[in-house]
């Protein structure tokens, strides 16, 4: 069960060859963090488990059906949101995906995070992911 009254969101850190796939968010002023780079994901719907939501969001946003278990690599909350972030290897190159949300995507290195405008909490989560999950190349 989630934290009462908080918006629940779930995402997947898709990784390939020491990089993570991020979405370049639209420049629409009505969305949170317009124009920033973010982990793919979205809201957990009523009655949906966070992992189910993460899988659904990846299929909706990229046309990618993830197989196998998705390890939970981050779970935390602030005053507004409870976040669940999973990780999965990206089995295909980005060119093979069909992006339906955002204005672009890119495979980024840990060093890229310093120069790209990444949603701040996503930057924190990704730094933790890189330091714990991916060995130096």
Short mmCIF file of C-alpha atoms in Angstrom, two decimals:
data_model
loop_
_atom_site.label_atom_id
_atom_site.label_comp_id
_atom_site.label_asym_id
_atom_site.label_seq_id
_atom_site.Cartn_x
_atom_site.Cartn_y
_atom_site.Cartn_z
CA UNK A 1 0.00 0.00 0.00
CA UNK A 2 1.25 3.47 -0.82
CA UNK A 3 1.71 6.48 1.41
CA UNK A 4 -1.75 7.97 2.05
CA UNK A 5 -2.68 10.96 -0.06
CA UNK A 6 0.47 10.97 -2.19
CA UNK A 7 0.65 10.71 -5.95
CA UNK A 8 2.29 7.39 -6.78
CA UNK A 9 4.65 7.27 -9.76
CA UNK A 10 6.74 4.47 -11.22
CA UNK A 11 9.51 4.43 -13.78
CA UNK A 12 12.19 2.25 -15.29
CA UNK A 13 15.86 3.11 -15.62
CA UNK A 14 16.59 1.49 -18.97
CA UNK A 15 20.33 0.93 -19.31
CA UNK A 16 22.62 -0.18 -22.12
CA UNK A 17 26.42 -0.20 -22.42
CA UNK A 18 26.97 1.95 -19.33
CA UNK A 19 24.37 4.54 -20.32
CA UNK A 20 20.77 5.23 -19.32
CA UNK A 21 17.91 6.06 -21.66
CA UNK A 22 16.19 9.32 -20.74
CA UNK A 23 13.21 11.15 -22.17
CA UNK A 24 13.48 14.79 -23.25
CA UNK A 25 10.23 16.16 -21.86
CA UNK A 26 7.97 18.40 -23.93
CA UNK A 27 8.26 22.19 -23.57
CA UNK A 28 4.63 22.53 -22.46
CA UNK A 29 4.38 24.96 -19.52
CA UNK A 30 1.49 22.99 -17.99
CA UNK A 31 3.63 19.90 -17.30
CA UNK A 32 6.13 19.44 -14.48
CA UNK A 33 9.71 20.16 -15.51
CA UNK A 34 9.07 21.15 -19.16
CA UNK A 35 12.09 20.68 -21.42
CA UNK A 36 14.04 18.70 -18.83
CA UNK A 37 15.37 15.14 -19.18
CA UNK A 38 13.70 12.42 -17.13
CA UNK A 39 13.41 8.70 -16.46
CA UNK A 40 10.60 7.10 -18.47
CA UNK A 41 7.50 6.35 -16.40
CA UNK A 42 4.31 7.82 -15.04
CA UNK A 43 1.44 7.54 -12.59
CA UNK A 44 0.43 4.34 -10.82
CA UNK A 45 -3.27 3.82 -11.51
CA UNK A 46 -5.81 2.80 -8.86
CA UNK A 47 -5.45 -0.90 -8.03
CA UNK A 48 -2.19 -1.22 -9.98
CA UNK A 49 1.06 -2.42 -8.40
CA UNK A 50 4.05 -0.11 -9.00
CA UNK A 51 5.90 -2.71 -11.10
CA UNK A 52 2.80 -3.23 -13.27
CA UNK A 53 2.57 0.55 -13.73
CA UNK A 54 6.25 0.76 -14.71
CA UNK A 55 5.83 -2.00 -17.30
CA UNK A 56 2.65 -0.40 -18.68
CA UNK A 57 4.26 3.03 -18.94
CA UNK A 58 7.29 1.68 -20.82
CA UNK A 59 5.03 -0.16 -23.25
CA UNK A 60 2.84 2.94 -23.76
CA UNK A 61 5.72 5.41 -24.08
CA UNK A 62 8.21 3.31 -26.07
CA UNK A 63 6.36 0.30 -27.50
CA UNK A 64 8.69 -1.92 -25.46
CA UNK A 65 7.42 -4.94 -23.53
CA UNK A 66 9.84 -5.70 -20.71
CA UNK A 67 10.40 -9.36 -19.90
CA UNK A 68 11.62 -10.86 -16.64
CA UNK A 69 11.78 -9.34 -13.17
CA UNK A 70 12.30 -5.63 -12.69
CA UNK A 71 14.49 -4.98 -9.66
CA UNK A 72 13.37 -2.05 -7.52
CA UNK A 73 16.38 0.30 -7.32
CA UNK A 74 14.73 3.27 -5.59
CA UNK A 75 11.70 3.83 -3.40
CA UNK A 76 11.17 7.17 -1.71
CA UNK A 77 8.71 9.98 -1.17
CA UNK A 78 8.48 13.68 -0.52
CA UNK A 79 5.52 15.86 0.48
CA UNK A 80 3.67 15.14 -2.78
CA UNK A 81 4.90 11.96 -4.49
CA UNK A 82 5.82 8.40 -3.67
CA UNK A 83 8.32 7.13 -6.27
CA UNK A 84 9.17 3.60 -7.36
CA UNK A 85 12.06 3.23 -9.78
CA UNK A 86 12.95 -0.10 -11.33
CA UNK A 87 15.84 -1.03 -13.63
CA UNK A 88 16.05 -3.14 -16.76
CA UNK A 89 18.57 -3.63 -19.54
CA UNK A 90 17.50 -1.95 -22.77
CA UNK A 91 17.37 -4.94 -25.16
CA UNK A 92 17.29 -2.90 -28.39
CA UNK A 93 18.98 0.29 -29.62
CA UNK A 94 16.89 3.47 -29.11
CA UNK A 95 16.29 3.69 -32.87
CA UNK A 96 14.17 0.52 -32.61
CA UNK A 97 11.77 2.16 -30.13
CA UNK A 98 8.64 4.17 -30.91
CA UNK A 99 8.47 7.15 -28.57
CA UNK A 100 4.93 8.45 -27.98
CA UNK A 101 5.62 11.12 -25.32
CA UNK A 102 8.25 13.82 -25.11
CA UNK A 103 10.36 15.52 -27.75
CA UNK A 104 13.21 13.05 -27.86
CA UNK A 105 15.32 10.51 -26.04
CA UNK A 106 19.00 9.78 -25.61
CA UNK A 107 21.35 7.27 -24.03
CA UNK A 108 23.34 9.30 -21.51
CA UNK A 109 26.45 8.60 -19.48
CA UNK A 110 26.92 9.54 -15.84
CA UNK A 111 29.04 12.48 -17.04
CA UNK A 112 26.21 13.70 -19.30
CA UNK A 113 24.02 14.18 -16.21
CA UNK A 114 26.20 17.15 -15.26
CA UNK A 115 25.43 19.05 -18.47
CA UNK A 116 21.89 18.00 -19.35
CA UNK A 117 18.98 19.68 -17.52
CA UNK A 118 17.73 16.58 -15.67
CA UNK A 119 14.73 16.65 -13.31
CA UNK A 120 16.49 17.09 -9.93
CA UNK A 121 15.06 14.04 -8.15
CA UNK A 122 15.79 11.93 -11.25
CA UNK A 123 19.39 13.19 -11.23
CA UNK A 124 19.68 12.03 -7.59
CA UNK A 125 18.15 8.64 -8.38
CA UNK A 126 20.41 8.17 -11.42
CA UNK A 127 23.54 9.12 -9.47
CA UNK A 128 22.65 6.43 -6.94
CA UNK A 129 21.94 3.97 -9.72
CA UNK A 130 25.27 4.62 -11.46
CA UNK A 131 27.26 4.35 -8.24
CA UNK A 132 25.60 1.10 -7.12
CA UNK A 133 24.57 -0.68 -10.31
CA UNK A 134 26.92 0.00 -13.18
CA UNK A 135 30.61 -0.85 -12.93
CA UNK A 136 33.06 1.74 -14.30
CA UNK A 137 33.94 1.12 -17.94
#
